[in-house]
Structure formats: structure tokens, C-alpha cells
Coordinates of C-alpha atoms in Angstrom, one line a residue:
M1 CA 5.6 10.7 -0.4
G2 CA 7.0 8.0 1.8
G3 CA 9.3 5.0 1.7
T4 CA 10.0 2.8 -1.3
A5 CA 9.8 -0.9 -1.8
P6 CA 13.4 -1.6 -3.0
T7 CA 12.8 -5.3 -3.8
D8 CA 10.0 -4.7 -6.3
P9 CA 11.5 -5.5 -9.8
R10 CA 9.4 -2.8 -11.5
L11 CA 11.4 -0.2 -9.6
V12 CA 14.9 -1.4 -10.6
E13 CA 15.0 0.3 -13.9
L14 CA 13.7 3.5 -12.4
F15 CA 16.3 3.4 -9.7
D16 CA 19.0 3.0 -12.3
R17 CA 17.7 5.9 -14.3
I18 CA 17.7 8.1 -11.2
R19 CA 21.3 7.3 -10.3
S20 CA 22.5 8.1 -13.9
L21 CA 20.3 11.1 -14.7
L22 CA 20.0 13.0 -11.4
T23 CA 23.2 15.1 -11.7
E24 CA 21.9 18.7 -11.3
P25 CA 21.7 20.2 -7.8
C26 CA 18.4 20.8 -6.0
L27 CA 16.6 17.9 -7.6
L28 CA 15.3 14.9 -5.8
A29 CA 13.3 12.0 -7.3
L30 CA 11.3 9.8 -4.9
P31 CA 9.9 6.6 -6.5
A32 CA 7.4 4.8 -4.3
L33 CA 5.1 1.8 -4.5
R34 CA 1.6 2.8 -3.5
G35 CA -1.0 0.7 -1.7
D36 CA -3.0 0.1 -4.9
D37 CA 0.2 -1.5 -6.4
A38 CA 0.9 1.5 -8.6
I39 CA 4.3 3.3 -8.8
Q40 CA 4.4 7.0 -8.0
L41 CA 7.4 9.2 -8.9
G42 CA 7.7 12.4 -6.9
V43 CA 10.2 15.0 -8.1
L44 CA 11.2 17.8 -5.8
A45 CA 12.9 20.9 -7.1
A46 CA 13.0 24.7 -6.9
N47 CA 12.4 25.1 -10.7
D48 CA 9.2 23.7 -12.3
R49 CA 10.8 23.4 -15.7
K50 CA 13.5 21.1 -14.3
I51 CA 10.8 19.0 -12.7
S52 CA 9.0 18.5 -16.0
R53 CA 12.2 17.7 -17.9
L54 CA 13.4 15.2 -15.3
M55 CA 10.1 13.4 -15.1
D56 CA 10.1 13.1 -18.9
D57 CA 13.7 11.7 -18.9
L58 CA 13.0 9.2 -16.1
T59 CA 9.7 7.8 -17.4
K60 CA 10.4 7.8 -21.2
G61 CA 9.9 4.3 -22.6
L62 CA 9.3 2.6 -19.3
A63 CA 7.1 -0.5 -19.6
T64 CA 5.4 0.3 -16.2
E65 CA 3.0 3.1 -15.9
V66 CA 4.1 5.8 -13.4
T67 CA 2.0 8.4 -11.7
E68 CA 3.9 11.7 -11.4
A69 CA 3.8 14.1 -8.4
A70 CA 5.6 17.4 -8.8
V71 CA 6.7 19.3 -5.6
L72 CA 7.9 22.9 -6.0
L73 CA 10.3 24.1 -3.3
D74 CA 12.0 27.4 -2.6
R75 CA 15.7 27.5 -3.5
R76 CA 16.5 28.1 0.2
Q77 CA 15.3 24.6 1.0
C78 CA 17.8 23.1 -1.5
P79 CA 20.5 22.2 1.1
G80 CA 18.0 19.7 2.6
L81 CA 17.8 17.9 -0.8
A82 CA 21.6 17.9 -1.1
F83 CA 21.9 16.4 2.4
A84 CA 19.4 13.6 1.5
R85 CA 21.1 12.8 -1.8
Q86 CA 24.4 12.1 0.1
D87 CA 22.8 9.0 1.5
P88 CA 24.7 6.1 -0.2
L89 CA 21.4 4.1 -0.5
Y90 CA 19.6 6.8 -2.5
P91 CA 17.2 6.6 -4.3
V92 CA 16.2 4.0 -1.7
F93 CA 16.0 5.6 1.7
G94 CA 16.3 3.8 5.0
L95 CA 13.4 5.7 6.6
G96 CA 9.9 6.0 5.3
I97 CA 7.7 9.0 6.2
Q98 CA 4.0 8.3 5.9
L99 CA 1.8 11.4 6.2
E100 CA -2.0 11.4 7.0
S101 CA -2.4 14.1 4.3
Q102 CA -0.1 15.9 1.8
Q103 CA -2.0 19.1 2.5
V104 CA -2.6 20.6 5.9
A105 CA -4.5 23.8 6.8
S106 CA -2.5 26.5 8.6
G107 CA -3.2 26.1 12.4
A108 CA -3.9 22.4 12.1
S109 CA -1.6 19.4 12.8
L110 CA 0.9 17.6 10.6
R111 CA 0.3 13.9 11.5
G112 CA 2.0 10.7 10.3
Q113 CA 4.7 8.2 11.2
I114 CA 8.3 7.3 10.6
S115 CA 9.1 3.7 9.7
G116 CA 12.5 2.0 9.7
G117 CA 14.1 3.9 12.6
T118 CA 13.1 2.0 15.7
G119 CA 16.1 1.3 17.9
W120 CA 17.8 4.4 16.7
Y121 CA 17.6 8.1 17.8
N122 CA 15.0 9.7 15.5
T123 CA 15.0 13.3 14.5
L124 CA 12.2 15.0 12.5
L125 CA 12.9 18.3 10.7
L126 CA 10.6 20.7 8.8
I127 CA 12.4 23.1 6.4
D128 CA 9.9 25.9 5.7
D129 CA 9.7 27.8 2.4
N130 CA 11.9 30.5 3.8
G131 CA 14.6 28.0 4.3
V132 CA 14.4 27.9 8.1
V133 CA 14.9 24.5 9.8
H134 CA 12.4 23.6 12.6
D135 CA 13.1 20.8 15.1
L136 CA 10.0 18.7 15.5
R137 CA 11.5 16.1 17.9
R138 CA 9.3 17.1 20.8
F139 CA 6.2 16.1 18.7
L140 CA 7.4 12.5 18.2
I141 CA 5.4 9.8 19.9
R142 CA 7.5 6.6 20.3
S143 CA 6.2 3.1 20.8
A144 CA 7.8 -0.4 20.6
D145 CA 7.2 -0.8 16.8
R146 CA 6.7 2.7 15.4
I147 CA 7.3 6.4 15.7
R148 CA 4.3 8.7 15.2
F149 CA 4.2 12.5 15.1
D150 CA 1.5 15.1 15.7
A151 CA 2.9 18.6 15.2
P152 CA 1.0 21.9 14.9
V153 CA 1.9 23.9 11.9
A154 CA 1.1 27.4 10.7
R155 CA 1.9 29.5 7.7
A156 CA 3.4 32.9 8.2
G157 CA 2.5 35.4 5.5
A158 CA 0.6 34.9 2.3
A159 CA 0.0 31.6 0.6
R160 CA 2.7 30.4 -1.9
D161 CA 3.1 27.7 -4.4
T162 CA 6.0 26.1 -2.6
H163 CA 5.8 23.2 -0.2
Q164 CA 7.4 22.6 3.2
L165 CA 10.2 20.0 3.1
I166 CA 10.3 17.2 5.7
V167 CA 13.5 15.3 6.6
A168 CA 13.7 12.4 9.0
V169 CA 17.1 11.3 10.3
A170 CA 17.9 8.2 12.5
T171 CA 21.3 8.1 14.2
P172 CA 23.0 5.9 16.8
R173 CA 23.3 8.9 19.1
R174 CA 21.5 12.2 19.6
P175 CA 22.9 14.7 17.1
E176 CA 24.2 17.9 18.8
T177 CA 23.7 20.0 15.6
V178 CA 19.9 19.8 15.8
S179 CA 19.7 21.5 19.2
R180 CA 22.5 23.9 18.4
L181 CA 21.4 25.2 15.0
S182 CA 17.6 24.6 14.7
G183 CA 15.9 27.9 13.8
Q184 CA 18.7 28.8 11.4
L185 CA 18.8 28.5 7.6
A186 CA 19.1 25.2 5.9
E187 CA 22.6 25.7 4.4
P188 CA 24.6 26.1 7.6
F189 CA 22.4 23.6 9.4
F190 CA 22.8 20.7 7.0
E191 CA 26.5 21.4 6.4
A192 CA 27.0 21.0 10.1
L193 CA 24.7 18.0 10.5
G194 CA 26.4 16.2 7.6
R195 CA 29.8 16.7 9.2
E196 CA 28.6 15.4 12.5
I197 CA 26.8 12.3 11.5
G198 CA 28.7 11.4 8.2
E199 CA 27.2 8.2 6.6
D200 CA 26.3 6.7 10.0
A201 CA 22.6 7.5 9.7
M202 CA 19.4 6.7 7.9
V203 CA 17.4 9.4 6.1
G204 CA 13.8 9.8 4.9
V205 CA 12.3 12.7 2.9
S206 CA 8.7 13.9 2.3
S207 CA 6.9 17.2 1.7
V208 CA 3.6 18.9 2.8
Y209 CA 1.7 21.8 1.5
I210 CA 0.4 24.2 4.2
R211 CA -2.5 26.1 2.9

């Protein structure tokens, strides 16, 4: 799931519904316009029943057909969703994350690009399904008009149903929190990052399943 097209009139009603209905914690809805001119609605949550209920509420009676994509997270990743929802632009994010694939084999590379953040300091974070925050900045490849990434990823332990959460942040300056608290759990990390950068940032969210 990547960035949205905020000017598309078909998305306006969906945006309004998200703003009014998304009140519970640890829920994130990501509407996106796909290349085939279809609308996809991704819902990320740590409870699959909440995913189904929210999707039903958001799409009921819509004139436009919406393709649904459910992403199950571990509850320890929830602070990453709470951080993203603090963005005053949500459900339109300033950054888009485009992945080459939504599924990556353990031991392979997570590849894609970040759009919308050129000219700012870009940070890429992966929050694994144990809730640990990983700093992927060293795998960013910057050029004049885009920022790509190619990061090796591996699963520790047995396969699970939950996805890895990806958060991109663009800030005017390098955030000290990332160097200081990467490798720690999402709750203290995102509390500190939110205090440091405030609303002076752009955010993007995606997810990947590591098999």
C-alpha cells in the first residue's frame, strides 16, 4: 500500500468516512488509487474482527467499487499506527511508499521507493511483529528526484499471520530519536519521536509480509 491521490473526487467520500468512523485505537485505513484506476482500501489492525467491521462501515453504500486489503498486525506494533494517525493530513499522507512486492521471502530484500520527501531528511523504519523498531536509513539510495531502498530482511522464529509495519518520515532535520532509540519497542520509540518532531514532518505507511 502506497500513497493516495487526494484530488480524485471518488476518494472524497471515503476520506470523510474514515475521519468520522476511525475512532478506535490501533486501526489505520489507507485508501489508494491503483494504476488500473481502481480504489483499494487497506485496513491495518491487531484484531481481525475490527478489520472486517471497519471495512463494512467504510464501504457500505459507496457508489464506487472498492477492493479491500486486510493487514493483521501484532498489538505491539500499534504505537506506529497511533503515530501515523497524528498526522493532521490523515487519511492523506504526505509520503508514499511503493513496494516492489507486498510479500518478501526471509533472507531476501525489501525493495521500493519513497515519494514526496525529496529535499527533506528521510527516515525509513520497520516495526517487526514483536514490536521492535528497526532503522533502515542506511539502505536508502537517494537521487535527485526519488529515494529508493533495498534492505535485507529476515524472519526470526516460526512464520506468523502478522505483517511487518513500515513507516517513512520526512523531517527538516535529522531526528535524534531514531539513532538513540532504534532497536527498542515501538511504544517508547514513537512517543519520543512524536515529541521531537511534532507536526513538522511528513509521514507514510505501508506493510510487508515476510514469509
